[in-house]
C-alpha cells in the first residue's frame, strides 16, 4: 500500500479529489478506481489505443516538461521511455499485432508505466537497446576532437594538392 500511496502522490489532482470528498476517500483508492476504469475502458471499448497512450504519457510528459523548463538534460529513464513509446507506436500501427496479442494495450500501459516508475526496468531496457545497437556509449567530446583533427589533416592535404596544381 505504501507504493500505491507514493504513486498517488505523483498526481496532485488525486489530492484535490480527496479533499473534495472531505478526506473520506483516500487518494490511493481514487487511483485504484481510475486504474480499474481505465482497464475496463481498454478491454471493452474501441478507444483502447487512445486511452492507453494517454495514460502512458502523463507522468513522463510532466517530468520531461519540468526538465525542459529547468533547462536540464533528460534522465536516462525518460530517454528509454520515449524510445520505447516510439517503438510501440510503430507496433500499434500494425493492426495485426493488436488483434493477435490479447490485452496488448493493457500490457503496453503496464510496461510503459513500469519504465518510469521502476529504475530496474529502464536499466534492463538500456542493456537490451545497447545489445541491439540503438544506444552507443561514447565520449562525444573526444569524437568531436578527433573529427576536427581529421578535418585539419584533410585540409592540409588538399591545400598541398592545390598548391601543386597552381605550380603546374
Short mmCIF file of N, CA and C in Angstrom, two decimals:
data_model
loop_
_atom_site.label_atom_id
_atom_site.label_comp_id
_atom_site.label_asym_id
_atom_site.label_seq_id
_atom_site.Cartn_x
_atom_site.Cartn_y
_atom_site.Cartn_z
N UNK A 1 0.82 -1.19 0.00
CA UNK A 1 0.00 0.00 0.00
C UNK A 1 0.87 1.25 0.00
N UNK A 2 2.08 1.14 0.56
CA UNK A 2 2.99 2.29 0.58
C UNK A 2 3.36 2.71 -0.84
N UNK A 3 3.59 1.72 -1.71
CA UNK A 3 3.92 2.05 -3.10
C UNK A 3 2.76 2.74 -3.79
N UNK A 4 1.56 2.32 -3.48
CA UNK A 4 0.38 2.95 -4.07
C UNK A 4 0.23 4.39 -3.57
N UNK A 5 0.52 4.60 -2.29
CA UNK A 5 0.48 5.95 -1.73
C UNK A 5 1.52 6.83 -2.41
N UNK A 6 2.72 6.29 -2.60
CA UNK A 6 3.78 7.04 -3.26
C UNK A 6 3.40 7.35 -4.71
N UNK A 7 2.83 6.39 -5.40
CA UNK A 7 2.40 6.60 -6.78
C UNK A 7 1.30 7.66 -6.84
N UNK A 8 0.35 7.58 -5.94
CA UNK A 8 -0.75 8.54 -5.92
C UNK A 8 -0.25 9.95 -5.66
N UNK A 9 0.83 10.08 -4.91
CA UNK A 9 1.36 11.42 -4.61
C UNK A 9 1.93 12.12 -5.85
N UNK A 10 2.14 11.37 -6.93
CA UNK A 10 2.62 11.98 -8.19
C UNK A 10 1.53 12.78 -8.89
N UNK A 11 0.29 12.61 -8.48
CA UNK A 11 -0.83 13.25 -9.16
C UNK A 11 -1.55 14.21 -8.21
N UNK A 12 -1.27 15.50 -8.31
CA UNK A 12 -1.93 16.48 -7.43
C UNK A 12 -3.45 16.46 -7.55
N UNK A 13 -3.96 16.08 -8.72
CA UNK A 13 -5.41 16.04 -8.91
C UNK A 13 -6.06 15.02 -7.96
N UNK A 14 -5.36 13.96 -7.63
CA UNK A 14 -5.91 12.97 -6.69
C UNK A 14 -6.05 13.56 -5.30
N UNK A 15 -5.09 14.38 -4.91
CA UNK A 15 -5.15 15.04 -3.60
C UNK A 15 -6.36 15.98 -3.56
N UNK A 16 -6.59 16.70 -4.66
CA UNK A 16 -7.74 17.61 -4.73
C UNK A 16 -9.05 16.84 -4.67
N UNK A 17 -9.11 15.70 -5.36
CA UNK A 17 -10.32 14.87 -5.31
C UNK A 17 -10.56 14.34 -3.90
N UNK A 18 -9.49 13.97 -3.21
CA UNK A 18 -9.61 13.50 -1.83
C UNK A 18 -10.19 14.61 -0.96
N UNK A 19 -9.71 15.84 -1.15
CA UNK A 19 -10.22 16.97 -0.38
C UNK A 19 -11.69 17.24 -0.69
N UNK A 20 -12.09 17.05 -1.95
CA UNK A 20 -13.49 17.27 -2.34
C UNK A 20 -14.42 16.28 -1.65
N UNK A 21 -13.89 15.11 -1.31
CA UNK A 21 -14.71 14.12 -0.60
C UNK A 21 -14.58 14.27 0.91
N UNK A 22 -14.04 15.41 1.35
CA UNK A 22 -13.80 15.67 2.78
C UNK A 22 -12.93 14.58 3.40
N UNK A 23 -11.95 14.12 2.62
CA UNK A 23 -10.99 13.10 3.05
C UNK A 23 -11.63 11.76 3.40
N UNK A 24 -12.83 11.52 2.90
CA UNK A 24 -13.50 10.23 3.14
C UNK A 24 -12.95 9.15 2.21
N UNK A 25 -12.54 9.57 1.00
CA UNK A 25 -11.95 8.63 0.04
C UNK A 25 -10.49 9.02 -0.14
N UNK A 26 -9.60 8.11 0.21
CA UNK A 26 -8.16 8.39 0.10
C UNK A 26 -7.74 8.46 -1.36
N UNK A 27 -6.65 9.21 -1.60
CA UNK A 27 -6.17 9.36 -2.97
C UNK A 27 -5.71 8.03 -3.56
N UNK A 28 -5.24 7.10 -2.72
CA UNK A 28 -4.84 5.79 -3.23
C UNK A 28 -6.05 5.03 -3.78
N UNK A 29 -7.18 5.17 -3.09
CA UNK A 29 -8.40 4.49 -3.54
C UNK A 29 -8.93 5.13 -4.82
N UNK A 30 -8.80 6.44 -4.92
CA UNK A 30 -9.21 7.13 -6.15
C UNK A 30 -8.35 6.64 -7.31
N UNK A 31 -7.04 6.48 -7.05
CA UNK A 31 -6.13 5.98 -8.08
C UNK A 31 -6.54 4.56 -8.51
N UNK A 32 -6.88 3.71 -7.56
CA UNK A 32 -7.32 2.35 -7.89
C UNK A 32 -8.59 2.38 -8.74
N UNK A 33 -9.50 3.29 -8.43
CA UNK A 33 -10.73 3.43 -9.22
C UNK A 33 -10.39 3.85 -10.64
N UNK A 34 -9.47 4.82 -10.77
CA UNK A 34 -9.06 5.29 -12.11
C UNK A 34 -8.41 4.15 -12.89
N UNK A 35 -7.55 3.38 -12.23
CA UNK A 35 -6.89 2.25 -12.90
C UNK A 35 -7.93 1.22 -13.35
N UNK A 36 -8.86 0.89 -12.46
CA UNK A 36 -9.90 -0.10 -12.80
C UNK A 36 -10.75 0.39 -13.97
N UNK A 37 -11.17 1.65 -13.92
CA UNK A 37 -11.97 2.20 -15.03
C UNK A 37 -11.18 2.22 -16.34
N UNK A 38 -9.88 2.50 -16.23
CA UNK A 38 -9.03 2.51 -17.43
C UNK A 38 -8.96 1.12 -18.04
N UNK A 39 -8.76 0.12 -17.20
CA UNK A 39 -8.67 -1.25 -17.71
C UNK A 39 -9.99 -1.68 -18.34
N UNK A 40 -11.10 -1.36 -17.68
CA UNK A 40 -12.41 -1.69 -18.25
C UNK A 40 -12.60 -1.00 -19.59
N UNK A 41 -12.22 0.28 -19.66
CA UNK A 41 -12.34 1.03 -20.92
C UNK A 41 -11.49 0.41 -22.01
N UNK A 42 -10.25 0.05 -21.67
CA UNK A 42 -9.35 -0.52 -22.67
C UNK A 42 -9.86 -1.87 -23.17
N UNK A 43 -10.39 -2.67 -22.26
CA UNK A 43 -10.84 -4.01 -22.65
C UNK A 43 -12.14 -3.98 -23.45
N UNK A 44 -13.07 -3.13 -23.06
CA UNK A 44 -14.41 -3.23 -23.63
C UNK A 44 -14.79 -2.14 -24.64
N UNK A 45 -14.01 -1.10 -24.78
CA UNK A 45 -14.38 -0.03 -25.71
C UNK A 45 -13.36 0.07 -26.84
N UNK A 46 -13.77 0.56 -28.00
CA UNK A 46 -12.86 0.64 -29.15
C UNK A 46 -11.85 1.79 -29.08
N UNK A 47 -11.73 2.45 -27.95
CA UNK A 47 -10.78 3.55 -27.82
C UNK A 47 -9.54 3.12 -27.03
N UNK A 48 -9.24 1.84 -27.06
CA UNK A 48 -8.14 1.30 -26.26
C UNK A 48 -6.81 1.99 -26.56
N UNK A 49 -6.52 2.20 -27.82
CA UNK A 49 -5.25 2.82 -28.19
C UNK A 49 -5.13 4.22 -27.61
N UNK A 50 -6.16 5.01 -27.75
CA UNK A 50 -6.15 6.38 -27.25
C UNK A 50 -5.99 6.41 -25.73
N UNK A 51 -6.80 5.64 -25.04
CA UNK A 51 -6.75 5.63 -23.57
C UNK A 51 -5.39 5.14 -23.09
N UNK A 52 -4.90 4.08 -23.69
CA UNK A 52 -3.60 3.53 -23.32
C UNK A 52 -2.49 4.55 -23.52
N UNK A 53 -2.46 5.20 -24.67
CA UNK A 53 -1.41 6.18 -24.95
C UNK A 53 -1.48 7.37 -24.00
N UNK A 54 -2.68 7.85 -23.72
CA UNK A 54 -2.82 8.99 -22.80
C UNK A 54 -2.33 8.60 -21.41
N UNK A 55 -2.73 7.44 -20.93
CA UNK A 55 -2.30 7.01 -19.60
C UNK A 55 -0.81 6.71 -19.54
N UNK A 56 -0.22 6.34 -20.65
CA UNK A 56 1.22 6.06 -20.68
C UNK A 56 2.06 7.32 -20.58
N UNK A 57 1.58 8.43 -21.10
CA UNK A 57 2.45 9.60 -21.21
C UNK A 57 2.23 10.65 -20.13
N UNK A 58 1.29 10.47 -19.23
CA UNK A 58 1.00 11.51 -18.23
C UNK A 58 2.23 11.84 -17.39
N UNK A 59 2.79 10.85 -16.69
CA UNK A 59 3.93 11.10 -15.80
C UNK A 59 5.18 11.49 -16.59
N UNK A 60 5.57 10.75 -17.65
CA UNK A 60 6.77 11.13 -18.39
C UNK A 60 6.67 12.52 -19.02
N UNK A 61 5.48 12.88 -19.48
CA UNK A 61 5.30 14.20 -20.08
C UNK A 61 5.54 15.28 -19.03
N UNK A 62 4.98 15.11 -17.83
CA UNK A 62 5.19 16.08 -16.76
C UNK A 62 6.68 16.19 -16.42
N UNK A 63 7.35 15.06 -16.28
CA UNK A 63 8.78 15.08 -15.93
C UNK A 63 9.61 15.72 -17.03
N UNK A 64 9.29 15.42 -18.27
CA UNK A 64 10.03 16.00 -19.39
C UNK A 64 9.86 17.51 -19.43
N UNK A 65 8.64 17.98 -19.25
CA UNK A 65 8.39 19.43 -19.26
C UNK A 65 9.13 20.11 -18.12
N UNK A 66 9.13 19.50 -16.93
CA UNK A 66 9.87 20.07 -15.79
C UNK A 66 11.35 20.21 -16.11
N UNK A 67 11.93 19.17 -16.73
CA UNK A 67 13.36 19.23 -17.08
C UNK A 67 13.62 20.31 -18.12
N UNK A 68 12.74 20.41 -19.10
CA UNK A 68 12.93 21.43 -20.13
C UNK A 68 12.83 22.83 -19.54
N UNK A 69 11.87 23.04 -18.65
CA UNK A 69 11.73 24.36 -18.02
C UNK A 69 12.96 24.68 -17.17
N UNK A 70 13.49 23.69 -16.47
CA UNK A 70 14.68 23.88 -15.64
C UNK A 70 15.96 23.89 -16.47
N UNK A 71 15.83 23.68 -17.77
CA UNK A 71 16.98 23.67 -18.68
C UNK A 71 17.99 22.59 -18.29
N UNK A 72 17.47 21.42 -17.91
CA UNK A 72 18.32 20.29 -17.53
C UNK A 72 18.23 19.22 -18.60
N UNK A 73 19.28 18.38 -18.70
CA UNK A 73 19.23 17.29 -19.69
C UNK A 73 18.25 16.21 -19.25
N UNK A 74 17.73 15.45 -20.20
CA UNK A 74 16.78 14.38 -19.85
C UNK A 74 17.46 13.26 -19.07
N UNK A 75 16.71 12.62 -18.22
CA UNK A 75 17.24 11.49 -17.46
C UNK A 75 17.17 10.23 -18.33
N UNK A 76 17.96 9.24 -17.96
CA UNK A 76 18.02 8.01 -18.75
C UNK A 76 16.66 7.32 -18.83
N UNK A 77 15.93 7.30 -17.71
CA UNK A 77 14.63 6.62 -17.74
C UNK A 77 13.66 7.31 -18.69
N UNK A 78 13.75 8.64 -18.81
CA UNK A 78 12.87 9.34 -19.75
C UNK A 78 13.27 9.06 -21.20
N UNK A 79 14.57 9.03 -21.46
CA UNK A 79 15.02 8.72 -22.82
C UNK A 79 14.57 7.32 -23.21
N UNK A 80 14.75 6.37 -22.30
CA UNK A 80 14.33 4.99 -22.56
C UNK A 80 12.82 4.93 -22.76
N UNK A 81 12.08 5.67 -21.93
CA UNK A 81 10.62 5.68 -22.07
C UNK A 81 10.21 6.17 -23.45
N UNK A 82 10.74 7.33 -23.88
CA UNK A 82 10.29 7.90 -25.15
C UNK A 82 10.74 7.03 -26.33
N UNK A 83 11.92 6.38 -26.21
CA UNK A 83 12.35 5.45 -27.27
C UNK A 83 11.38 4.27 -27.37
N UNK A 84 11.06 3.69 -26.22
CA UNK A 84 10.17 2.53 -26.19
C UNK A 84 8.77 2.92 -26.64
N UNK A 85 8.31 4.08 -26.20
CA UNK A 85 6.98 4.55 -26.59
C UNK A 85 6.91 4.72 -28.11
N UNK A 86 7.97 5.28 -28.69
CA UNK A 86 8.01 5.44 -30.15
C UNK A 86 7.96 4.10 -30.86
N UNK A 87 8.75 3.15 -30.37
CA UNK A 87 8.75 1.81 -30.99
C UNK A 87 7.38 1.14 -30.86
N UNK A 88 6.75 1.28 -29.71
CA UNK A 88 5.43 0.67 -29.54
C UNK A 88 4.36 1.37 -30.36
N UNK A 89 4.52 2.66 -30.63
CA UNK A 89 3.57 3.35 -31.51
C UNK A 89 3.66 2.78 -32.93
N UNK A 90 4.87 2.41 -33.34
CA UNK A 90 5.02 1.76 -34.64
C UNK A 90 4.30 0.41 -34.62
N UNK A 91 4.47 -0.34 -33.53
CA UNK A 91 3.78 -1.63 -33.40
C UNK A 91 2.27 -1.42 -33.41
N UNK A 92 1.80 -0.35 -32.75
CA UNK A 92 0.36 -0.06 -32.73
C UNK A 92 -0.21 0.09 -34.13
N UNK A 93 0.59 0.64 -35.01
CA UNK A 93 0.08 0.88 -36.37
C UNK A 93 -0.10 -0.42 -37.15
N UNK A 94 0.55 -1.48 -36.70
CA UNK A 94 0.35 -2.79 -37.33
C UNK A 94 -0.85 -3.45 -36.65
N UNK A 95 -2.00 -3.27 -37.22
CA UNK A 95 -3.23 -3.73 -36.58
C UNK A 95 -3.22 -5.22 -36.28
N UNK A 96 -2.47 -5.98 -37.05
CA UNK A 96 -2.45 -7.43 -36.83
C UNK A 96 -1.90 -7.76 -35.45
N UNK A 97 -0.91 -6.98 -34.98
CA UNK A 97 -0.33 -7.24 -33.67
C UNK A 97 -1.37 -7.01 -32.58
N UNK A 98 -2.09 -5.91 -32.69
CA UNK A 98 -3.08 -5.60 -31.65
C UNK A 98 -4.26 -6.56 -31.69
N UNK A 99 -4.47 -7.21 -32.80
CA UNK A 99 -5.57 -8.19 -32.88
C UNK A 99 -5.13 -9.58 -32.44
N UNK A 100 -3.85 -9.90 -32.62
CA UNK A 100 -3.35 -11.23 -32.27
C UNK A 100 -3.00 -11.31 -30.78
N UNK A 101 -2.37 -10.27 -30.25
CA UNK A 101 -1.93 -10.28 -28.85
C UNK A 101 -3.09 -9.85 -27.96
N UNK A 102 -3.61 -10.77 -27.15
CA UNK A 102 -4.73 -10.40 -26.29
C UNK A 102 -4.27 -9.40 -25.22
N UNK A 103 -5.10 -8.45 -24.95
CA UNK A 103 -4.83 -7.43 -23.94
C UNK A 103 -3.54 -6.66 -24.21
N UNK A 104 -3.22 -6.45 -25.47
CA UNK A 104 -1.99 -5.74 -25.86
C UNK A 104 -1.91 -4.37 -25.19
N UNK A 105 -3.00 -3.62 -25.22
CA UNK A 105 -2.96 -2.26 -24.69
C UNK A 105 -2.81 -2.22 -23.18
N UNK A 106 -3.33 -3.21 -22.49
CA UNK A 106 -3.11 -3.28 -21.04
C UNK A 106 -1.64 -3.58 -20.77
N UNK A 107 -1.09 -4.55 -21.51
CA UNK A 107 0.33 -4.86 -21.39
C UNK A 107 1.17 -3.61 -21.65
N UNK A 108 0.83 -2.88 -22.72
CA UNK A 108 1.58 -1.68 -23.08
C UNK A 108 1.52 -0.66 -21.95
N UNK A 109 0.34 -0.42 -21.42
CA UNK A 109 0.16 0.57 -20.37
C UNK A 109 0.97 0.19 -19.12
N UNK A 110 0.91 -1.06 -18.72
CA UNK A 110 1.65 -1.51 -17.54
C UNK A 110 3.15 -1.42 -17.79
N UNK A 111 3.60 -1.88 -18.94
CA UNK A 111 5.04 -1.87 -19.25
C UNK A 111 5.59 -0.45 -19.32
N UNK A 112 4.87 0.44 -19.97
CA UNK A 112 5.36 1.81 -20.12
C UNK A 112 5.42 2.53 -18.77
N UNK A 113 4.44 2.30 -17.93
CA UNK A 113 4.48 2.93 -16.61
C UNK A 113 5.55 2.30 -15.73
N UNK A 114 5.85 1.03 -15.93
CA UNK A 114 6.92 0.38 -15.17
C UNK A 114 8.27 0.99 -15.51
N UNK A 115 8.46 1.39 -16.76
CA UNK A 115 9.73 2.02 -17.15
C UNK A 115 9.96 3.28 -16.34
N UNK A 116 8.93 4.07 -16.18
CA UNK A 116 9.06 5.35 -15.49
C UNK A 116 9.11 5.17 -13.98
N UNK A 117 8.36 4.23 -13.46
CA UNK A 117 8.23 4.10 -12.01
C UNK A 117 9.25 3.17 -11.37
N UNK A 118 9.91 2.33 -12.16
CA UNK A 118 10.87 1.38 -11.61
C UNK A 118 12.17 1.45 -12.41
N UNK A 119 13.22 1.93 -11.78
CA UNK A 119 14.51 2.10 -12.45
C UNK A 119 15.10 0.81 -12.98
N UNK A 120 14.75 -0.33 -12.36
CA UNK A 120 15.28 -1.62 -12.82
C UNK A 120 14.80 -1.94 -14.23
N UNK A 121 13.56 -1.57 -14.53
CA UNK A 121 13.00 -1.85 -15.86
C UNK A 121 13.73 -1.03 -16.91
N UNK A 122 13.98 0.26 -16.61
CA UNK A 122 14.67 1.09 -17.60
C UNK A 122 16.11 0.62 -17.79
N UNK A 123 16.79 0.18 -16.72
CA UNK A 123 18.16 -0.34 -16.87
C UNK A 123 18.16 -1.62 -17.72
N UNK A 124 17.17 -2.48 -17.51
CA UNK A 124 17.04 -3.70 -18.31
C UNK A 124 16.88 -3.35 -19.79
N UNK A 125 16.04 -2.36 -20.09
CA UNK A 125 15.83 -1.95 -21.48
C UNK A 125 17.07 -1.29 -22.07
N UNK A 126 17.79 -0.52 -21.26
CA UNK A 126 19.03 0.10 -21.74
C UNK A 126 20.00 -0.98 -22.19
N UNK A 127 20.15 -2.02 -21.38
CA UNK A 127 21.04 -3.12 -21.77
C UNK A 127 20.59 -3.75 -23.08
N UNK A 128 19.29 -3.95 -23.23
CA UNK A 128 18.76 -4.52 -24.47
C UNK A 128 18.99 -3.61 -25.66
N UNK A 129 18.77 -2.31 -25.48
CA UNK A 129 18.99 -1.35 -26.58
C UNK A 129 20.46 -1.29 -26.97
N UNK A 130 21.35 -1.43 -25.98
CA UNK A 130 22.78 -1.43 -26.29
C UNK A 130 23.14 -2.66 -27.12
N UNK A 131 22.59 -3.82 -26.73
CA UNK A 131 22.88 -5.05 -27.48
C UNK A 131 22.37 -4.95 -28.92
N UNK A 132 21.24 -4.27 -29.11
CA UNK A 132 20.67 -4.13 -30.45
C UNK A 132 21.33 -3.00 -31.24
N UNK A 133 22.18 -2.20 -30.58
CA UNK A 133 22.87 -1.12 -31.27
C UNK A 133 22.12 0.20 -31.31
N UNK A 134 21.01 0.31 -30.57
CA UNK A 134 20.27 1.57 -30.53
C UNK A 134 20.97 2.61 -29.68
N UNK A 135 21.65 2.17 -28.62
CA UNK A 135 22.36 3.08 -27.73
C UNK A 135 23.84 2.73 -27.78
N UNK A 136 24.66 3.72 -28.02
CA UNK A 136 26.09 3.52 -28.05
C UNK A 136 26.71 4.52 -27.09
N UNK A 137 27.45 4.02 -26.10
CA UNK A 137 28.09 4.92 -25.15
C UNK A 137 29.42 5.38 -25.74
N UNK A 138 29.51 6.67 -25.96
CA UNK A 138 30.75 7.24 -26.49
C UNK A 138 31.00 8.57 -25.80
N UNK A 139 32.25 8.95 -25.82
CA UNK A 139 32.60 10.28 -25.35
C UNK A 139 32.47 11.21 -26.55
N UNK A 140 31.39 11.97 -26.59
CA UNK A 140 31.10 12.81 -27.75
C UNK A 140 32.17 13.88 -27.93
N UNK A 141 32.66 14.44 -26.82
CA UNK A 141 33.70 15.45 -26.91
C UNK A 141 34.97 14.90 -27.55
N UNK A 142 35.35 13.68 -27.16
CA UNK A 142 36.53 13.04 -27.73
C UNK A 142 36.34 12.81 -29.22
N UNK A 143 35.16 12.31 -29.60
CA UNK A 143 34.87 12.07 -31.02
C UNK A 143 34.91 13.38 -31.81
N UNK A 144 34.41 14.46 -31.23
CA UNK A 144 34.41 15.75 -31.92
C UNK A 144 35.84 16.24 -32.14
N UNK A 145 36.70 16.09 -31.13
CA UNK A 145 38.10 16.50 -31.28
C UNK A 145 38.80 15.68 -32.36
N UNK A 146 38.52 14.36 -32.38
CA UNK A 146 39.10 13.51 -33.42
C UNK A 146 38.64 13.95 -34.80
N UNK A 147 37.38 14.30 -34.92
CA UNK A 147 36.85 14.75 -36.21
C UNK A 147 37.51 16.05 -36.64
N UNK A 148 37.74 16.95 -35.70
CA UNK A 148 38.42 18.22 -36.03
C UNK A 148 39.83 17.95 -36.52
N UNK A 149 40.54 17.04 -35.85
CA UNK A 149 41.90 16.71 -36.27
C UNK A 149 41.92 16.11 -37.67
N UNK A 150 40.99 15.22 -37.96
CA UNK A 150 40.90 14.63 -39.29
C UNK A 150 40.64 15.71 -40.33
N UNK A 151 39.74 16.62 -40.03
CA UNK A 151 39.45 17.71 -40.97
C UNK A 151 40.66 18.60 -41.19
N UNK A 152 41.42 18.87 -40.14
CA UNK A 152 42.63 19.68 -40.28
C UNK A 152 43.63 18.99 -41.21
N UNK A 153 43.83 17.69 -40.99
CA UNK A 153 44.76 16.93 -41.83
C UNK A 153 44.30 16.92 -43.29
N UNK A 154 43.02 16.71 -43.50
CA UNK A 154 42.47 16.69 -44.86
C UNK A 154 42.65 18.05 -45.53
N UNK A 155 42.41 19.12 -44.76
CA UNK A 155 42.54 20.45 -45.36
C UNK A 155 44.00 20.75 -45.70
N UNK A 156 44.95 20.31 -44.86
CA UNK A 156 46.37 20.50 -45.18
C UNK A 156 46.72 19.75 -46.46
N UNK A 157 46.22 18.52 -46.55
CA UNK A 157 46.48 17.69 -47.72
C UNK A 157 45.90 18.35 -48.98
N UNK A 158 44.67 18.82 -48.88
CA UNK A 158 44.03 19.47 -50.03
C UNK A 158 44.74 20.77 -50.40
N UNK A 159 45.20 21.51 -49.40
CA UNK A 159 45.93 22.75 -49.67
C UNK A 159 47.22 22.44 -50.41
N UNK A 160 47.89 21.37 -49.98
CA UNK A 160 49.12 20.96 -50.65
C UNK A 160 48.86 20.59 -52.10
N UNK A 161 47.77 19.86 -52.35
CA UNK A 161 47.42 19.48 -53.72
C UNK A 161 47.07 20.71 -54.56
N UNK A 162 46.38 21.66 -53.97
CA UNK A 162 46.04 22.90 -54.70
C UNK A 162 47.30 23.68 -55.06
N UNK A 163 48.24 23.76 -54.12
CA UNK A 163 49.49 24.47 -54.38
C UNK A 163 50.27 23.80 -55.52
N UNK A 164 50.26 22.45 -55.53
CA UNK A 164 50.94 21.72 -56.60
C UNK A 164 50.28 22.00 -57.95
N UNK A 165 48.95 22.06 -57.95
CA UNK A 165 48.23 22.32 -59.20
C UNK A 165 48.51 23.74 -59.71
N UNK A 166 48.66 24.68 -58.81
CA UNK A 166 48.95 26.06 -59.21
C UNK A 166 50.35 26.16 -59.82
N UNK A 167 51.28 25.41 -59.26
CA UNK A 167 52.66 25.44 -59.75
C UNK A 167 52.78 24.83 -61.14
N UNK A 168 51.89 23.97 -61.56
CA UNK A 168 51.99 23.31 -62.86
C UNK A 168 51.49 24.18 -63.90
#
